Coordinates of C-alpha atoms and ligand atoms in Angstrom, one line a residue:
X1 CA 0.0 0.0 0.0
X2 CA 1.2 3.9 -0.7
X3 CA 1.0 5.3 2.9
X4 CA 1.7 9.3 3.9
X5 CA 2.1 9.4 7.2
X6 CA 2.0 13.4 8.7
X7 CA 4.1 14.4 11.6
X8 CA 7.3 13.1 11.7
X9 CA 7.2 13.4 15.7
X10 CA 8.2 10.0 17.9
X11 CA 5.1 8.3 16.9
X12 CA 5.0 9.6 13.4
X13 CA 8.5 8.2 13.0
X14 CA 7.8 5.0 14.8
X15 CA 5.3 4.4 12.5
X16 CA 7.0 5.3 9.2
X17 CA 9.7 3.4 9.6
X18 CA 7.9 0.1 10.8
X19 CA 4.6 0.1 8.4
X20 CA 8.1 0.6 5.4
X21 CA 9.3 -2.6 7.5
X22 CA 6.5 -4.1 6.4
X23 CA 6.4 -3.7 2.7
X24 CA 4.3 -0.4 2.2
X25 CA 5.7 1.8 0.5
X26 CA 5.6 5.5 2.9
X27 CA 5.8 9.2 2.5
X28 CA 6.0 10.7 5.5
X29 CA 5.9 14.3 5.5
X30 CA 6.1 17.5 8.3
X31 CA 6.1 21.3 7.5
X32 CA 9.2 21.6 9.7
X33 CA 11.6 21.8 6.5
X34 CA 14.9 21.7 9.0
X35 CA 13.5 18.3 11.0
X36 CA 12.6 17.1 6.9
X37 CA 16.2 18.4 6.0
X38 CA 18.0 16.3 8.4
X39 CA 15.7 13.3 8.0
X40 CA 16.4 13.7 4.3
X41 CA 20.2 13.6 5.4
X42 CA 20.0 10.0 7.4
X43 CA 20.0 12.2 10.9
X44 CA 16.9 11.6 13.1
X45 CA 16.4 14.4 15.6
X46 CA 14.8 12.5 18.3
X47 CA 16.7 9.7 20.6
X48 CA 14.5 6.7 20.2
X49 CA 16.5 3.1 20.6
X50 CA 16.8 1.3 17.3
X51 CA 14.9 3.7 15.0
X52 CA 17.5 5.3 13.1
X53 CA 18.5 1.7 12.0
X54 CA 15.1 1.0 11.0
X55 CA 14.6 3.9 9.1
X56 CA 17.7 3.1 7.3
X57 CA 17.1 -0.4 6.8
X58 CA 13.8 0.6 5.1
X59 CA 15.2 3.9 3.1
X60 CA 13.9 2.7 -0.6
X61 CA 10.4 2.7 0.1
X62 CA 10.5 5.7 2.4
X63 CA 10.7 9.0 1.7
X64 CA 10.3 12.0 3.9
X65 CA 9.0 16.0 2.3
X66 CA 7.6 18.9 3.2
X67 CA 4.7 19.0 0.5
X68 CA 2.0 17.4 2.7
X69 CA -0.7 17.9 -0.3
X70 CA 1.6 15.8 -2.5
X71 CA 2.2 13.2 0.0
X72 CA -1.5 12.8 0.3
X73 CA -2.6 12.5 -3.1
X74 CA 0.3 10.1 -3.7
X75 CA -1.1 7.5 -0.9
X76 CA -4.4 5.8 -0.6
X77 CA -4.0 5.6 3.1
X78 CA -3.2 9.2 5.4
X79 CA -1.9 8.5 9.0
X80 CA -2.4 11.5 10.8
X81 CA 0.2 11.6 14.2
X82 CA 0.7 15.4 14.9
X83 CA 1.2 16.9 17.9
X84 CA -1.9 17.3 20.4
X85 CA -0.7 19.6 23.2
X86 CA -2.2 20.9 26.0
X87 CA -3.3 24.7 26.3
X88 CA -3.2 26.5 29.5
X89 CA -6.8 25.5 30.6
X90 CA -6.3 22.0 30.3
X91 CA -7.7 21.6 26.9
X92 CA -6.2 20.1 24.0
X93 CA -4.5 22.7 21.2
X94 CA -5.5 21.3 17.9
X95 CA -4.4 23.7 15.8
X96 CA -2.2 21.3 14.2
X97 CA -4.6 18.9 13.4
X98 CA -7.1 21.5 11.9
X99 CA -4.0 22.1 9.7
X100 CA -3.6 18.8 8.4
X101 CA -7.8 18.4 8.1
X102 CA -7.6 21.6 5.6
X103 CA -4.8 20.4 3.8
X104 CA -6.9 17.1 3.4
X105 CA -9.8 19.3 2.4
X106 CA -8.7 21.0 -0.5
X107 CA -5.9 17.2 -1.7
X108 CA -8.2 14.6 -1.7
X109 CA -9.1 13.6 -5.5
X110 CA -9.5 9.9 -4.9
X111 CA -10.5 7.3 -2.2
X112 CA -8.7 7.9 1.0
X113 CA -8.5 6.0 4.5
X114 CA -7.5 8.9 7.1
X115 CA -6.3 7.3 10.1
X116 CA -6.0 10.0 13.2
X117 CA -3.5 8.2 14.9
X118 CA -2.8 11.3 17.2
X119 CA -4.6 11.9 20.8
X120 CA -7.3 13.2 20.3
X121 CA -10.4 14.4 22.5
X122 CA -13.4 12.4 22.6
X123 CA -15.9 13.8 19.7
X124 CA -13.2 15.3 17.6
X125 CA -12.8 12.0 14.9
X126 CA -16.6 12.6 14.5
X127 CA -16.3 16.3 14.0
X128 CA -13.0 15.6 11.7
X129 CA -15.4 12.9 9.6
X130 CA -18.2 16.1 9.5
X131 CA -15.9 18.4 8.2
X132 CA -13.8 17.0 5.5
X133 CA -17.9 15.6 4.0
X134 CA -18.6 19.3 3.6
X135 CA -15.4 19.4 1.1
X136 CA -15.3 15.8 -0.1
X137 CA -17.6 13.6 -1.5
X138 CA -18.1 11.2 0.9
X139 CA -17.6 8.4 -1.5
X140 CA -13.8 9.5 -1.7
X141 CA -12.8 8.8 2.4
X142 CA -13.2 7.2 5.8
X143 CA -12.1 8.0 9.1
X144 CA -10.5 5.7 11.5
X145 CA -9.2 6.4 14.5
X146 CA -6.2 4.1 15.2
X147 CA -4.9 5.5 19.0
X148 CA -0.8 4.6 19.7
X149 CA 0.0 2.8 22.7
X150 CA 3.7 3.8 22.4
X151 CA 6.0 4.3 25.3
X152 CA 8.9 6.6 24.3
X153 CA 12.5 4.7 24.9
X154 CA 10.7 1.4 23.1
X155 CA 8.4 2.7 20.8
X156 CA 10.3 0.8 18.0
X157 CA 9.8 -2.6 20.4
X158 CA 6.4 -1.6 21.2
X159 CA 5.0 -1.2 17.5
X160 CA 6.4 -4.5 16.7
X161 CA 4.7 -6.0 19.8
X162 CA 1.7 -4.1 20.0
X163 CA -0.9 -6.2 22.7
X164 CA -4.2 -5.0 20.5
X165 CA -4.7 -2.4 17.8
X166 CA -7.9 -0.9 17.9
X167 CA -9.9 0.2 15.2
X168 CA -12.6 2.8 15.9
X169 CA -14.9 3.4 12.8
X170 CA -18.2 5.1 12.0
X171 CA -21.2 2.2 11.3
X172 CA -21.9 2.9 7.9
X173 CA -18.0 2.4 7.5
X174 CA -17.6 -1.8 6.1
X175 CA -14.2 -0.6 4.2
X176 CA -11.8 0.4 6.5
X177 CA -11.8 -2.8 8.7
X178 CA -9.8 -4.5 5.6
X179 CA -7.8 -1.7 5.3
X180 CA -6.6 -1.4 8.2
X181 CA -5.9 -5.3 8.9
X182 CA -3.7 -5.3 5.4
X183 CA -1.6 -1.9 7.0
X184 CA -0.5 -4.3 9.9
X185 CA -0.2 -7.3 8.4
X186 CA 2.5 -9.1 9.8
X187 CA 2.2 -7.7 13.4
X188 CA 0.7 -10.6 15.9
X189 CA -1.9 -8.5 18.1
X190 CA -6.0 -9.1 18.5
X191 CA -8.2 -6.6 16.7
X192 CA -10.6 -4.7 19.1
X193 CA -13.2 -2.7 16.9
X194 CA -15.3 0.4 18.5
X195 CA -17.0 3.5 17.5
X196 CA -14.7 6.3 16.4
X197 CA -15.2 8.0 19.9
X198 CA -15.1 4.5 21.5
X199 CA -11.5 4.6 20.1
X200 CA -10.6 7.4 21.2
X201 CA -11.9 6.8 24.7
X202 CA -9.9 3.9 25.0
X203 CA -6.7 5.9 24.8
X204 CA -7.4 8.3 27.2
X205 CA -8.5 5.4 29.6
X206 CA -5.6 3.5 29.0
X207 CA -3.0 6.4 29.6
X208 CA -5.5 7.7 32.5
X209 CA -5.2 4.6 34.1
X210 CA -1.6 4.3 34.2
X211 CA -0.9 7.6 35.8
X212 CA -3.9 6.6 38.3
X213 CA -1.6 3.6 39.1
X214 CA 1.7 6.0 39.7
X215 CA -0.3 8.5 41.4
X216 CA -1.9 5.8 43.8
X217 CA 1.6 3.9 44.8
X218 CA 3.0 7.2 45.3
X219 CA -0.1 8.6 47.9
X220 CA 0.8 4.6 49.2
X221 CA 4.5 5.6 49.2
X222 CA 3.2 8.7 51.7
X223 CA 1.7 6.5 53.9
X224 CA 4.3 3.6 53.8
X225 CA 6.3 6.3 55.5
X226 CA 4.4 7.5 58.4
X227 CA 4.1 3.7 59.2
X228 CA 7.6 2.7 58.5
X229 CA 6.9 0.2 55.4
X230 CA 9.3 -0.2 52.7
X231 CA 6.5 1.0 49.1
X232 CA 8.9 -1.6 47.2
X233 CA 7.8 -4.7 49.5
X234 CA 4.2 -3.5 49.1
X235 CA 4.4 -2.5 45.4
X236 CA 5.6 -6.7 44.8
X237 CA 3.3 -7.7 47.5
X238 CA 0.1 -6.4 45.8
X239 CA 1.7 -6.8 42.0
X240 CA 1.6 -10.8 42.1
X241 CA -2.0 -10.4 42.0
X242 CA -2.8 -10.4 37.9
X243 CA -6.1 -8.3 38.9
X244 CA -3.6 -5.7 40.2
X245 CA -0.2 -6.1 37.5
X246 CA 3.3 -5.9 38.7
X247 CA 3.7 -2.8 36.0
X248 CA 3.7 1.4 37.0
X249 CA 4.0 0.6 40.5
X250 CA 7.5 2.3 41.2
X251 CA 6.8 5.4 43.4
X252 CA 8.8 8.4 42.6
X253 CA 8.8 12.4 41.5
X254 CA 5.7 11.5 39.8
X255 CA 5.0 11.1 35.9
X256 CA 6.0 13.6 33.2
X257 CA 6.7 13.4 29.9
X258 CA 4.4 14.6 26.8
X259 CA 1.4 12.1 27.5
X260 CA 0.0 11.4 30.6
X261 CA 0.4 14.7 32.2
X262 CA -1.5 16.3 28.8
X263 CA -3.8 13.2 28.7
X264 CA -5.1 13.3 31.9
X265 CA -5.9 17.1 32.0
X266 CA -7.7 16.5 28.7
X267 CA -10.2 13.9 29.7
X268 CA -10.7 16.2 32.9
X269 CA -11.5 18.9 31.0
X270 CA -13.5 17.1 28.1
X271 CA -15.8 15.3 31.3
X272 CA -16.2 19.1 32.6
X273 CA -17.5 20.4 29.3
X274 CA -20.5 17.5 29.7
X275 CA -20.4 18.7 33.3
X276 CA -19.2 15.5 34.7
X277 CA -17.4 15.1 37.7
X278 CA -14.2 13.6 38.0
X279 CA -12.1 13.3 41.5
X280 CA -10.2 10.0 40.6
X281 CA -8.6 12.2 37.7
X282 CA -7.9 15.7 40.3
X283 CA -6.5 13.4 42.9
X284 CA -4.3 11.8 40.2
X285 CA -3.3 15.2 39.4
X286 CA -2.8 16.7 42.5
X287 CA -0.7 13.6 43.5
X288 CA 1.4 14.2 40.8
X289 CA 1.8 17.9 41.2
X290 CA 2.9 17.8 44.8
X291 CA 5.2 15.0 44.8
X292 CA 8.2 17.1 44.1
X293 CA 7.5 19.3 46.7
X294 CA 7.3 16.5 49.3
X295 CA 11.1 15.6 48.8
X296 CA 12.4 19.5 48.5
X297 CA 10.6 19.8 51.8
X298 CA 12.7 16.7 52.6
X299 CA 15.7 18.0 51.4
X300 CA 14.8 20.7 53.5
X301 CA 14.5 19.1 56.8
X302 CA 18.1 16.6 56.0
X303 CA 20.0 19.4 55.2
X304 CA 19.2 22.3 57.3
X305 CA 21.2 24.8 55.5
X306 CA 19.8 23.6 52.1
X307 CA 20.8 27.0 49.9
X308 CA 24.5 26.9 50.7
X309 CA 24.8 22.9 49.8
X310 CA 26.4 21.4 46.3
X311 CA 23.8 19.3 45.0
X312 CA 24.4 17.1 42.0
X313 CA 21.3 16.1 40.2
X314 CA 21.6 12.4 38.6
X315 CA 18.8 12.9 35.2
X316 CA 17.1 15.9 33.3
X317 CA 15.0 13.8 31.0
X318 CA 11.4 12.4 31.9
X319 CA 12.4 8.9 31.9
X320 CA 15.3 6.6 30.8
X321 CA 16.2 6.1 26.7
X322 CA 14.8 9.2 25.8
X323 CA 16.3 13.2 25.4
X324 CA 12.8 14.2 26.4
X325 CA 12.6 16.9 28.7
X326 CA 8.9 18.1 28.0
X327 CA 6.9 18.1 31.7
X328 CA 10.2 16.2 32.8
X329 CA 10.0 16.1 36.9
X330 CA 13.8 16.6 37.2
X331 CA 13.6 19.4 35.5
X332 CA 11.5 20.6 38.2
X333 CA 13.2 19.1 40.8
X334 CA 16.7 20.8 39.5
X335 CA 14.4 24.3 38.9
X336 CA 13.1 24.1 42.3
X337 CA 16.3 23.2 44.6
X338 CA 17.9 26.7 42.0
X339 CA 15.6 28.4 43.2
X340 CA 16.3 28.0 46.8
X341 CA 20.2 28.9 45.8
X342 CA 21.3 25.8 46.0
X343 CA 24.1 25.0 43.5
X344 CA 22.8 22.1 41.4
X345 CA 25.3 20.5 38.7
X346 CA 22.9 18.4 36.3
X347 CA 24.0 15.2 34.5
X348 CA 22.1 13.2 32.1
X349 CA 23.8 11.1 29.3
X350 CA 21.6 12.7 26.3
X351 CA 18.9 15.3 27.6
X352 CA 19.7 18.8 27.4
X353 CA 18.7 21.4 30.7
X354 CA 16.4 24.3 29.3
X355 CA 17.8 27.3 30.4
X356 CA 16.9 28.9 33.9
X357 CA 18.6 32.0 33.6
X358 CA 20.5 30.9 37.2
X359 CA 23.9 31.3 37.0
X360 CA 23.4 28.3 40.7
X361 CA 22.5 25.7 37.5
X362 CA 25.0 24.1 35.6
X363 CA 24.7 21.1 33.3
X364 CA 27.7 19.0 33.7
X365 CA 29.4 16.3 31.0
X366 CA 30.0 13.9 33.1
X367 CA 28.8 12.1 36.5
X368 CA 32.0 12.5 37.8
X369 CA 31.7 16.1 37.6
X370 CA 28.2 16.3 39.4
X371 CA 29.3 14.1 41.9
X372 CA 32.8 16.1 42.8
X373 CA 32.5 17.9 46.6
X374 CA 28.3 17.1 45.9
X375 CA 26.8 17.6 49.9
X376 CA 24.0 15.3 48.6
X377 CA 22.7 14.1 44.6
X378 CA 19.6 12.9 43.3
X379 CA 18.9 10.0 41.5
X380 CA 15.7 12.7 39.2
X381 CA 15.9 9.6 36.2
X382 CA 16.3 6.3 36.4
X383 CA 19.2 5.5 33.9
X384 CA 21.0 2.3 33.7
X385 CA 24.4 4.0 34.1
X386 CA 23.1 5.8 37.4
X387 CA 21.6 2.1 39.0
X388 CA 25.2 0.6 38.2
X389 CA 27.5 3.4 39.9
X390 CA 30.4 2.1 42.1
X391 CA 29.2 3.2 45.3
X392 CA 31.9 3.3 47.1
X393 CA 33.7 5.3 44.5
X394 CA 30.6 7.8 44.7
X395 CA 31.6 7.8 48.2
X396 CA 35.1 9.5 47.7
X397 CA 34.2 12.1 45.1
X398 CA 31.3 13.2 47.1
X399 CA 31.5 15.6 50.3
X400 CA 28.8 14.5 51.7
X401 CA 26.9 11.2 52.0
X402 CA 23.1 11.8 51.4
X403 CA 21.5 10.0 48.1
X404 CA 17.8 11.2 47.8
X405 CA 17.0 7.8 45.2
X406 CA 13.9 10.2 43.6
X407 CA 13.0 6.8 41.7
X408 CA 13.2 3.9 43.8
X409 CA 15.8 2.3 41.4
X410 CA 19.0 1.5 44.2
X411 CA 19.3 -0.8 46.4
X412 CA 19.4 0.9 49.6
X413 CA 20.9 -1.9 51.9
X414 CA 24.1 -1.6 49.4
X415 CA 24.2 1.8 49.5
X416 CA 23.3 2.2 53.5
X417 CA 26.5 -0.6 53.6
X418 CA 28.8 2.0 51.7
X419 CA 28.0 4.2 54.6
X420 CA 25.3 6.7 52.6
X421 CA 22.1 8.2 54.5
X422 CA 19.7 6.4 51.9
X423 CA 16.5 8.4 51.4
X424 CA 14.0 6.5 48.6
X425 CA 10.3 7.1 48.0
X426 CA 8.5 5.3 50.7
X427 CA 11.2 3.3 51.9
X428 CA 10.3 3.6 55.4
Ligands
LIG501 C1 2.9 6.8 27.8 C2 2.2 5.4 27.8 O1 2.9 4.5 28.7 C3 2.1 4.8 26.4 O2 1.4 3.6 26.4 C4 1.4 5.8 25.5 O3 1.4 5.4 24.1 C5 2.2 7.2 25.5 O4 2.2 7.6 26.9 C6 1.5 8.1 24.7 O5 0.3 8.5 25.0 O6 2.0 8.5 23.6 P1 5.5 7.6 27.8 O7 4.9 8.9 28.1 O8 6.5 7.4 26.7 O9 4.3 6.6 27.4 O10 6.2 7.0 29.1 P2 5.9 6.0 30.3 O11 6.8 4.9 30.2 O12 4.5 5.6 30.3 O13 6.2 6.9 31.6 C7 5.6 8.1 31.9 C8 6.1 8.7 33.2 O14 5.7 7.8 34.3 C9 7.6 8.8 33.3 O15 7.9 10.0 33.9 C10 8.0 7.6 34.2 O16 9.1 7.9 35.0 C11 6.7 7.6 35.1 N1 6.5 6.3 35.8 C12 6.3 5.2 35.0 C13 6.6 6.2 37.2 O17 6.8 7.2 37.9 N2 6.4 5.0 37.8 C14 6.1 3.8 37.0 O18 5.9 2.8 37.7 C15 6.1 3.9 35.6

């Protein structure tokens, strides 16, 4: 099949590059001509394990442009996976999708499966599915909404091993089903077919749930600590139990990244506009938005004179195998700990520190370097490199001998052994 995929983001990427690995033949454009440029070039701007392999495994039947209507009426099938961000009330921006739905508008000459891959708020597929039939005949194009379930660091892995693929179409819709099974052939997952909202729905739910599940081990985590219970024994004493999962139970700083912080705000602010109320979804948030603060207050209390200390800062991105910094909590945590004067040096083997405009924040090159006459660091991301430190090595080239393990990823007996003042998430 000729496939166009637009935005060539993580997920737009991720899915160029395997739907090419399996024998379609994609365009996948993106008005950002210096992103296309470098893409053009063999360079991928993101850091995502194993995909700029994949993309040049695949180059001869994938091509990447800025000429989106050309890219359309070159393809019979349009994945849509722009950017959905959130705007200041909570609510999704879709400016960028409108973009692509008028481009679509004024391209489409023959039969065309649009697939809106990006998040999108419940309602909108419908709406997208209104608009274009007031341009196009509605002979000439379905809808489908076909939601990602990609994690960023394995979105390569994850497309390959996808545990369903959903397929949300409108009833009167007997095409797209086909279509869509043919686009995927040769990935092993179960089909689960909804409405176009149903679809839609399920995403939200699914990345909803998963920060309900951070948010809850980490209000655990606060209570594990008045009682003087270790979250870790608790998080693998409740995960044995399938009903439950062993997965997002590590307490920590709280979730960031570009989904579930955006997601969950969304489908808050999408129940309000039906005037629905939702507490599960402010706890989650509120939960999330505090849990910084709890450890700088923390900090506070294990270092009395907090704004004169050295404090080296172990992570910048959101999570591990990714340069993401978008909604990143050590970012916040680094910001924060500046802001009390403290003099943070930052370390992270590929993210970059956004500029504070505090001459107290530095981002180093090396751990060595944050960890030099450090009073105390902070594990803020939980990279390999960081869980596999000599210890006792730490132990010389820091001054002082508190590790505040923001992620739950040390083993605090080894470190308490190498004579450190251990302070996890919940670790009692
Ligand atoms: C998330 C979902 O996991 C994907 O399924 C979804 O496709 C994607 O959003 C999306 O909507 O595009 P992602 O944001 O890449 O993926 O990252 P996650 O691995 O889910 O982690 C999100 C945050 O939760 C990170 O800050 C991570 O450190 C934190 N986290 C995760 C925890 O604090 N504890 C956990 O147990 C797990």
């Amino acid at each position: 099949m000729k496939v166009c995929v637009i935005g060539a983001g993580y997920v737009g990427l991720t899915t160029s590059a395997v739907i090419a690995d399996l024998g379609h033949e994609v365009i996948c454009v993106d008005k950002d001509e210096q992103k296309i440029c470098q893409l053009q070039k063999g360079f991928v701007p993101i850091y995502e394990p194993g995909l700029t392999e994949l993309l040049q495994k695949n180059k001869d039947h994938l091509s990447f442009s800025t000429n989106v209507s050309e890219g359309i009426a070159l393809s019979s099938v349009i994945i849509i996976a722009v950017g959905t961000p959130s705007l200041p009330d909570g609510s999704t921006d879709m400016t960028f999708i409108n973009s692509v739905i008028e481009d679509l508008s004024s391209s489409i000459t023959s039969y065309k499966t649009i697939v809106i891959k990006s998040t999108v708020p419940p309602g909108t597929n419908e709406k997208i599915l209104e608009t274009l039939a007031k341009n196009i005949n509605r002979e000439c194009f379905n809808v489908v909404s076909n939601p990602e379930f990609l994690k960023e660091g394995s979105a390569v892995y994850d497309m390959f091993h996808p545990d369903k693929t959903v397929i949300g179409t409108n009833t009167a819709d007997t095409k797209s089903f086909k279509i869509i099974k043919q686009l995927y052939n040769g990935l092993d997952a179960p089909f689960i077919e909804t409405s176009l909202t149903g679809a839609e729905m399920i995403k939200y739910a699914s990345n909803a749930f998963l920060a309900m599940k951070i948010s809850f081990i980490n209000e655990l985590a606060r209570i594990c600590e008045a009682f003087d219970v270790d979250i870790t024994d608790v998080a693998k004493g409740i995960g044995t139990d399938p009903r439950i999962g062993n997965k997002f139970l590590q307490a920590g700083l709280g979730y960031g990244g570009s989904c579930f912080p955006k997601d969950v705000s969304s489908l808050h602010h999408s129940a309000r506009t039906k005037k629905i109320k939702t507490p599960i979804l402010e706890a989650v948030q509120e939960i999330n938005n505090t849990q910084v603060d709890e450890y700088i207050n923390k900090l506070n209390t294990l270092l009395p004179d907090l704004p004169s200390k050295k404090i080296g800062v172990l992570g910048i991105a959101f999570k591990p195998n990714t340069n993401d910094i978008r909604y990143s909590r050590a970012t916040t945590v680094i910001e924060q700990l500046g802001l009390q004067g403290c003099k943070i040096a930052a370390y992270d083997p590929i993210a970059v520190l956004p500029d504070f405009n505090q001459p107290n924040i530095s981002q180093v090159s090396t751990i060595e370097n944050a960890l030099e006459g450090a009073d105390c660091i902070v594990i803020a991301t939980d990279w390999d490199e960081f869980i596999t430190l000599d210890w006792q090595q730490v132990k010389e080239q820091m001054k002082g001998n508190v590790v505040v393990d923001g992620r739950n990823c040390l083993n605090k007996e080894q470190l308490e052994k190498n004579g450190f003042r251990y302070v996890g998430v919940g670790r009692g």
